[in-house]
Amino acid sequence: MEAKPIVASRQRTVVVQGVPTEVVCMAFSNSILVVVTQYGKMGTLVYVDPDVVNNDVGRPVLTTKVLLGQDEPLIHVCAKNLVSFVSEEAGNKPVLLAIALKDKTMEGIKALQEVIQSCQVW
Amino acid sequence: SQPWVAEAGISLHHFSGRLGEQLVHFQAMRLRDSLFLWVGSAPLLGSLAVAMCSPRDSIPVSTSLLGDPSDTTSNSLAQRLARKTKKQIFVSYNLQNTDNSFTVLIEKRIKEEMMAFPEKF
């Protein structure tokens, strides 16, 4: 007797700008896990946290923290670009992003956003 | 033609078990040379640890990535699974009960599933 999963998940494998890419999204009650990999691995782990308290404009400020892997400026930019909409749509939940990209161009990131959107579980 | 394409990609696998009167859910995600394993009874991501084998030490090295670092259950479970599988292991353990006798049951259930569905891990 197998119980039904309690964590909703969706997964897609697509070729983005010529690069085979895998995306997995899992919805937890307190956060969303997004895996975007072009190497088949978790790669760099980034915690994207919306700070709703520290502003009064309504739009939360996102802080990014590298939990595992190389902490370079570009990874913070990629993380914010890729999943800020996920955090917002999920009702300002934090996003745990696992990211391993060959293509970090703006076009690539934009295309990846669409793949993440198609794995919506939030 | 690339090995990446020939290889099976990320696989998701859910299983569960009634352990010590509690229904426990497991969500495994197999990646290349690594495994993410979530354990919980409610869909919460409260802690996360990573472990991998070290060439210098028989005990795999591990570190806490999310949650209370003084709660070492995710860490030790990740270490034990890394030693068994030789893979990089991410564990998110989200159960109140962290007694040794209980986590032994958890580990046993995971190993059972690994035996039954090796391709999922």
CSV table of C-alpha atoms in Angstrom, one decimal:
chain,number,residue,atom,x,y,z
A,1,MET,CA,0.0,0.0,0.0
A,2,GLU,CA,1.7,3.1,-1.3
A,3,ALA,CA,0.7,6.5,0.0
A,4,LYS,CA,0.3,9.4,-2.5
A,5,PRO,CA,3.2,11.9,-2.7
A,6,ILE,CA,2.7,14.9,-0.5
A,7,VAL,CA,5.3,17.0,-2.4
A,8,ALA,CA,4.0,18.1,-5.8
A,9,SER,CA,6.7,17.9,-8.4
A,10,ARG,CA,7.1,18.5,-12.2
A,11,GLN,CA,9.9,17.7,-14.5
A,12,ARG,CA,10.9,18.5,-18.1
A,13,THR,CA,13.8,17.7,-20.4
A,14,VAL,CA,14.2,20.1,-23.3
A,15,VAL,CA,16.8,21.5,-25.6
A,16,VAL,CA,17.3,25.2,-24.8
A,17,GLN,CA,19.4,27.2,-27.3
A,18,GLY,CA,21.0,23.9,-28.5
A,19,VAL,CA,21.8,22.7,-25.0
A,20,PRO,CA,20.0,19.7,-23.4
A,21,THR,CA,18.5,20.9,-20.2
A,22,GLU,CA,16.6,19.4,-17.3
A,23,VAL,CA,14.2,21.3,-15.0
A,24,VAL,CA,12.6,19.9,-11.9
A,25,CYS,CA,10.3,21.9,-9.6
A,26,MET,CA,9.0,20.7,-6.2
A,27,ALA,CA,6.5,22.6,-4.1
A,28,PHE,CA,7.0,22.6,-0.3
A,29,SER,CA,4.7,24.5,2.0
A,30,ASN,CA,7.5,26.9,3.1
A,31,SER,CA,9.6,27.0,-0.1
A,32,ILE,CA,10.0,25.9,-3.7
A,33,LEU,CA,12.8,23.8,-5.0
A,34,VAL,CA,13.9,24.5,-8.6
A,35,VAL,CA,16.6,22.5,-10.3
A,36,VAL,CA,17.9,23.8,-13.6
A,37,THR,CA,20.8,21.7,-15.0
A,38,GLN,CA,22.7,21.4,-18.2
A,39,TYR,CA,25.2,19.0,-16.6
A,40,GLY,CA,22.8,16.5,-15.0
A,41,LYS,CA,24.0,17.6,-11.6
A,42,MET,CA,22.8,19.9,-8.8
A,43,GLY,CA,25.7,22.3,-9.4
A,44,THR,CA,25.5,25.5,-7.4
A,45,LEU,CA,22.9,25.8,-4.7
A,46,VAL,CA,21.4,29.3,-4.2
A,47,TYR,CA,18.8,30.3,-1.6
A,48,VAL,CA,16.6,33.1,-3.0
A,49,ASP,CA,14.8,34.8,-0.1
A,50,PRO,CA,12.2,37.6,-0.5
A,51,ASP,CA,12.4,40.2,2.2
A,52,VAL,CA,8.9,41.6,2.5
A,53,VAL,CA,9.4,43.4,5.7
A,54,ASN,CA,12.1,45.7,4.6
A,55,ASN,CA,10.2,47.7,2.1
A,56,ASP,CA,6.9,49.5,1.8
A,57,VAL,CA,6.4,49.4,-2.0
A,58,GLY,CA,4.9,46.0,-1.9
A,59,ARG,CA,7.5,44.4,-4.1
A,60,PRO,CA,9.8,42.3,-1.9
A,61,VAL,CA,13.6,42.7,-2.1
A,62,LEU,CA,15.2,39.4,-3.0
A,63,THR,CA,18.4,38.4,-1.3
A,64,THR,CA,20.5,35.6,-2.8
A,65,LYS,CA,22.8,33.4,-0.8
A,66,VAL,CA,25.1,30.7,-2.3
A,67,LEU,CA,24.8,27.6,0.0
A,68,LEU,CA,27.1,25.4,-2.0
A,69,GLY,CA,29.5,26.0,-4.9
A,70,GLN,CA,31.3,28.9,-6.3
A,71,ASP,CA,30.1,32.2,-5.0
A,72,GLU,CA,30.5,34.5,-8.0
A,73,PRO,CA,28.5,37.6,-8.9
A,74,LEU,CA,27.1,36.1,-12.1
A,75,ILE,CA,25.4,33.3,-10.2
A,76,HIS,CA,23.4,35.8,-8.1
A,77,VAL,CA,22.3,37.6,-11.2
A,78,CYS,CA,21.3,34.3,-12.9
A,79,ALA,CA,19.4,33.2,-9.8
A,80,LYS,CA,17.4,36.4,-9.5
A,81,ASN,CA,16.6,36.4,-13.2
A,82,LEU,CA,15.6,32.8,-13.2
A,83,VAL,CA,13.4,32.4,-10.1
A,84,SER,CA,12.2,35.8,-8.8
A,85,PHE,CA,8.9,35.3,-10.7
A,86,VAL,CA,8.6,31.8,-9.0
A,87,SER,CA,9.0,33.4,-5.6
A,88,GLU,CA,6.5,36.1,-6.4
A,89,GLU,CA,3.9,33.8,-7.9
A,90,ALA,CA,4.2,31.4,-5.0
A,91,GLY,CA,3.1,34.2,-2.6
A,92,ASN,CA,6.7,35.4,-1.8
A,93,LYS,CA,8.1,32.1,-0.8
A,94,PRO,CA,11.8,31.5,-0.7
A,95,VAL,CA,13.2,29.5,-3.6
A,96,LEU,CA,16.0,26.9,-3.3
A,97,LEU,CA,17.7,26.9,-6.7
A,98,ALA,CA,20.1,24.3,-7.9
A,99,ILE,CA,21.8,25.6,-11.0
A,100,ALA,CA,24.4,24.2,-13.4
A,101,LEU,CA,24.4,26.1,-16.6
A,102,LYS,CA,26.6,26.0,-19.8
A,103,ASP,CA,24.7,28.9,-21.4
A,104,LYS,CA,24.4,31.9,-19.1
A,105,THR,CA,23.5,34.4,-21.9
A,106,MET,CA,20.5,36.6,-21.5
A,107,GLU,CA,18.7,34.7,-24.3
A,108,GLY,CA,19.4,31.4,-22.6
A,109,ILE,CA,18.2,32.7,-19.2
A,110,LYS,CA,15.0,34.0,-20.8
A,111,ALA,CA,14.3,30.6,-22.5
A,112,LEU,CA,15.0,28.8,-19.2
A,113,GLN,CA,12.4,31.0,-17.4
A,114,GLU,CA,9.8,29.7,-19.8
A,115,VAL,CA,10.8,26.1,-19.1
A,116,ILE,CA,10.6,26.7,-15.3
A,117,GLN,CA,7.2,28.4,-15.9
A,118,SER,CA,6.0,25.2,-17.7
A,119,CYS,CA,6.9,23.2,-14.6
A,120,GLN,CA,4.7,25.3,-12.4
A,121,VAL,CA,3.8,23.5,-9.1
A,122,TRP,CA,3.4,26.5,-6.9
B,1,SER,CA,25.7,10.5,-29.6
B,2,GLN,CA,26.8,12.3,-26.4
B,3,PRO,CA,26.9,10.2,-23.2
B,4,TRP,CA,24.7,12.8,-21.6
B,5,VAL,CA,21.9,12.0,-24.1
B,6,ALA,CA,22.4,8.2,-23.8
B,7,GLU,CA,22.2,8.4,-20.0
B,8,ALA,CA,18.9,8.5,-18.3
B,9,GLY,CA,18.3,12.0,-17.0
B,10,ILE,CA,17.0,13.1,-13.6
B,11,SER,CA,14.6,10.6,-12.1
B,12,LEU,CA,12.0,11.3,-9.4
B,13,HIS,CA,10.8,8.5,-7.2
B,14,HIS,CA,8.3,8.7,-4.3
B,15,PHE,CA,7.8,6.0,-1.7
B,16,SER,CA,6.5,5.9,1.9
B,17,GLY,CA,6.5,3.7,5.0
B,18,ARG,CA,4.6,3.4,8.2
B,19,LEU,CA,7.5,3.7,10.7
B,20,GLY,CA,6.9,3.8,14.5
B,21,GLU,CA,3.2,4.5,14.0
B,22,GLN,CA,3.9,7.4,11.6
B,23,LEU,CA,3.4,7.6,7.9
B,24,VAL,CA,6.7,8.9,6.5
B,25,HIS,CA,7.1,10.1,2.9
B,26,PHE,CA,10.3,9.9,0.9
B,27,GLN,CA,11.0,11.8,-2.3
B,28,ALA,CA,14.1,10.8,-4.1
B,29,MET,CA,15.7,12.6,-7.0
B,30,ARG,CA,18.5,10.9,-8.8
B,31,LEU,CA,20.9,13.1,-10.7
B,32,ARG,CA,24.2,12.3,-12.3
B,33,ASP,CA,26.5,10.8,-9.6
B,34,SER,CA,24.3,12.4,-6.9
B,35,LEU,CA,21.1,11.9,-5.0
B,36,PHE,CA,18.6,14.3,-3.4
B,37,LEU,CA,16.5,12.6,-0.7
B,38,TRP,CA,13.7,14.4,1.1
B,39,VAL,CA,12.1,12.7,4.2
B,40,GLY,CA,9.0,14.1,6.0
B,41,SER,CA,5.4,13.7,7.1
B,42,ALA,CA,4.3,17.2,6.0
B,43,PRO,CA,5.5,19.0,2.8
B,44,LEU,CA,8.1,21.1,4.6
B,45,LEU,CA,11.7,21.8,3.5
B,46,GLY,CA,13.2,22.6,6.9
B,47,SER,CA,16.8,21.3,6.7
B,48,LEU,CA,19.3,20.3,4.1
B,49,ALA,CA,22.7,18.7,4.4
B,50,VAL,CA,25.2,17.3,1.8
B,51,ALA,CA,27.7,14.5,2.2
B,52,MET,CA,30.3,12.9,0.0
B,53,CYS,CA,33.1,10.4,0.4
B,54,SER,CA,36.5,11.6,1.1
B,55,PRO,CA,39.6,9.9,-0.2
B,56,ARG,CA,41.4,10.7,3.1
B,57,ASP,CA,38.8,9.4,5.5
B,58,SER,CA,36.5,6.4,5.8
B,59,ILE,CA,33.8,8.7,7.2
B,60,PRO,CA,32.2,10.8,4.4
B,61,VAL,CA,32.5,14.6,4.9
B,62,SER,CA,29.2,16.5,5.4
B,63,THR,CA,27.9,20.0,5.9
B,64,SER,CA,24.6,21.6,6.8
B,65,LEU,CA,23.2,23.8,4.1
B,66,LEU,CA,19.8,24.9,5.4
B,67,GLY,CA,18.0,24.9,8.8
B,68,ASP,CA,19.3,24.5,12.3
B,69,PRO,CA,22.9,23.4,12.1
B,70,SER,CA,22.7,21.8,15.6
B,71,ASP,CA,20.1,19.3,14.3
B,72,THR,CA,22.5,16.8,12.8
B,73,THR,CA,20.0,14.2,11.6
B,74,SER,CA,20.2,15.3,7.9
B,75,ASN,CA,24.0,15.3,8.2
B,76,SER,CA,24.4,11.9,9.6
B,77,LEU,CA,21.8,10.3,7.3
B,78,ALA,CA,23.6,11.9,4.3
B,79,GLN,CA,26.9,10.6,5.6
B,80,ARG,CA,25.6,7.0,6.0
B,81,LEU,CA,24.0,7.0,2.5
B,82,ALA,CA,27.2,8.5,0.9
B,83,ARG,CA,29.2,5.7,2.4
B,84,LYS,CA,26.8,3.2,1.1
B,85,THR,CA,26.4,4.6,-2.4
B,86,LYS,CA,29.7,6.5,-3.0
B,87,LYS,CA,27.6,9.3,-4.4
B,88,GLN,CA,27.2,12.9,-3.4
B,89,ILE,CA,24.1,12.8,-1.2
B,90,PHE,CA,21.7,15.6,-0.3
B,91,VAL,CA,19.4,14.8,2.6
B,92,SER,CA,16.5,16.9,3.9
B,93,TYR,CA,15.2,15.2,7.1
B,94,ASN,CA,12.0,16.9,8.3
B,95,LEU,CA,10.6,14.7,11.1
B,96,GLN,CA,10.3,15.7,14.7
B,97,ASN,CA,11.5,12.3,15.9
B,98,THR,CA,15.3,12.3,15.7
B,99,ASP,CA,15.9,9.4,18.1
B,100,ASN,CA,18.5,7.0,17.0
B,101,SER,CA,16.2,4.0,17.2
B,102,PHE,CA,13.8,5.8,14.8
B,103,THR,CA,16.3,7.1,12.3
B,104,VAL,CA,17.6,3.5,12.1
B,105,LEU,CA,14.1,2.5,10.8
B,106,ILE,CA,14.2,5.4,8.3
B,107,GLU,CA,17.5,4.3,7.0
B,108,LYS,CA,16.3,0.7,6.8
B,109,ARG,CA,13.3,1.8,4.7
B,110,ILE,CA,15.5,3.8,2.4
B,111,LYS,CA,17.9,0.9,1.9
B,112,GLU,CA,15.0,-1.5,1.2
B,113,GLU,CA,13.8,0.8,-1.5
B,114,MET,CA,17.3,1.1,-2.9
B,115,MET,CA,17.5,-2.7,-3.2
B,116,ALA,CA,14.1,-2.9,-4.8
B,117,PHE,CA,14.6,0.0,-7.3
B,118,PRO,CA,18.3,0.5,-7.7
B,119,GLU,CA,17.8,2.5,-11.0
B,120,LYS,CA,15.9,5.1,-9.0
B,121,PHE,CA,18.9,6.0,-6.8
